[in-house]
Amino acid sequence: MIEDVGRRLSAFAAETLTNVSFCFKTVVSDLKNLKTDSFACEFLLLLLLGNNSKIVSFCLGISIVLKKKGGHRPEFCIILCVYSSKMALAFLRGIHLNPSMLYPSSYFSRKHGVLYCCMRSAQTQTVTQEKEQTKLKVSTQSQPKAVDKFLKDFEAVIGIETHVQLSTLTKAFCSCPYNYGSPPNTSVCPVCMGLPGALPVLNLKVIECAVRVGLALNCKLSLNSKFDRKQYFYPDLPKGYQISQFDIPVCSGGYLDVDLPLEYGGGHRKFGITRVHMEEDAGKLLHTDGGNYSQERTPPSHLNILVDLNRAGVPLLEIVSEPDMRTGIEAAEYAAELQRLVRYLGVSNGNMQEGSLRCDVNISVRPIGQLAFGTKVEIKNLNSFSSMSRAIDYEISRQVQLHNQGQVEQIVQETRLWEEGAQKTVTMRKKEGLADYRYFPEPDLPGVTLTEEYVDSIRESLPELPEDKRRRYEKMGLSMQDVLFLANDINVAEFFDATLSGGADIKLAANWIMGDIAAYMKNGKVTISEIKLTPQELGELIASIKDGTISGKIGKEVINTLAYSLLHESNVLFHFLNKQIVDSAEIEKMVDKVIADNPKQLEQYRGGKTKLQGFFAGQVMKESKGKANPKLLNKILLEKLNAQS
């Protein structure tokens, strides 16, 4: 019985709105006939619905049936995609469920509906629609056991401090170059080593990068700002203080637009930016065993800890968000959008694996309805966006469990380390307050003054930003899935735009880049900037396929040739066009042979089954090993098939 229902539900997903009433009666009838035990079998219900009054009735009707049959939690998976979140909530209220209760990272979209995942338990939830281009997946290994209780009574408040390492030729306050991976302590001088008497000189490129980022984040710029000393003691901080900005940051009060991925419901969010300020990086501690250590996991006494000062003095921008995020997915998508932004602006490569973009997440939980924030905990060692999402979900559940157990006093202001292997956070050190840093103005550096003319010149030089590019691609008629993929990487976006500039078909260009070219890049572990095919050649390839000069099979062969590095001349397409058979006599011989070998199909074609033309064309292409010119082939084939008919 359950298999029959599954088939009916699948069929329902493909029905049009005009058949909603019929499908409603059919599905409800099947659900009523099921035994309660049958709900132990999980199945998928996919509803793709529009803004129609009948839909509301359907949602409420199904809700009543599910509530009667499955109790307070139906034990199967539902994905509900409706026109408005109002309809989604009507459905969910009908079965007395809050999707966030079961899946902390679910999201309600104002425009595109809601993605709702519900499996047998909170521990075994999985996302049922995965998209490669976002690379954001929520691990459920450490999902909280008390998630139901948590999301019923509490909400998370999340803010992120992002450190962006700037791609300048020299460090922030000296002329030392910095290259990731250089031998330890080879890019140092008296200034970045903190030797007595060495004085800093500001790299003006740092100011330019800060202004570019501030404008892109819609911030208010401080025309007069200054540097301050942030004082703390750590082995990788040679001066005993960090040159930073305290009370007058260069940028403040902005926001970042984010399009959430489709597999988490889609939709558009705007996250506030508190401030952007300039500072210098610290050095790096290297444990000889390569491990990370905390108060819960101290290094063994025999372990050597080395200090590499190559990174000391490298320019940073610290971007502090407002506490506007509520889930791990929102936080990860905010960070991913910030990475895209700095890459589009050209101020940083944003590579997390190199430490060029580092995110410290601040999390607190509070009872729903309470305005005051809870005690803030900072999480470090987040080396990927997926790690960030998992760490946030774990930390939220840890704090909520302490609330529920009446041990709120154990939530203290501290810095915790995310351990990827153990999938948990551990105490690293107690978090300092602002007073502990003893900020005061930097006496060795003058203030920073910006003129309106300087700011305007930078504003005019800004490139098209990710948000603007996505909106432009949407206006071209591309789907949101295509838009998110193409705009995700600035190099892919530029390749796509360059292909279109030659007059290529928009959808075909997107399909080729997202299909064969993306597969080639993935398999060859190369970027789109490293492939041998140029945008102009792709445009020619698409035009040749569209007008029938070459077949799609030949087009794929072009890409495959690149993948196996068999061709090194610049004009790849020219090579393949020269391989084509364009001799009419030669193609005519092959057509005659195919027709002679298939008399039965010829008789059927001339009897009215004209679709068999495709069969004959395929046989000729097979005979020519894909080299026959499609346009010429079809012309000769039609003449032969229709002769004496």
Short mmCIF file of C-alpha atoms in Angstrom, two decimals, residues 493-506 509 534-540:
data_model
loop_
_atom_site.label_atom_id
_atom_site.label_comp_id
_atom_site.label_asym_id
_atom_site.label_seq_id
_atom_site.Cartn_x
_atom_site.Cartn_y
_atom_site.Cartn_z
CA ALA A 493 31.05 35.14 -14.23
CA GLU A 494 33.61 37.00 -16.34
CA PHE A 495 33.99 33.99 -18.66
CA PHE A 496 30.20 33.84 -19.06
CA ASP A 497 29.93 37.58 -19.75
CA ALA A 498 32.78 37.44 -22.27
CA THR A 499 31.05 34.54 -24.04
CA LEU A 500 27.81 36.54 -24.28
CA SER A 501 29.64 39.62 -25.56
CA GLY A 502 30.27 37.70 -28.79
CA GLY A 503 26.53 37.18 -29.28
CA ALA A 504 26.25 33.65 -27.86
CA ASP A 505 22.85 32.31 -26.80
CA ILE A 506 22.39 33.03 -23.08
CA ALA A 509 26.25 29.45 -22.79
CA THR A 534 38.53 30.88 -24.57
CA PRO A 535 35.14 32.63 -24.23
CA GLN A 536 35.33 33.56 -27.92
CA GLU A 537 35.86 29.92 -28.91
CA LEU A 538 32.97 28.81 -26.71
CA GLY A 539 30.79 31.42 -28.41
CA GLU A 540 31.81 30.07 -31.82
#
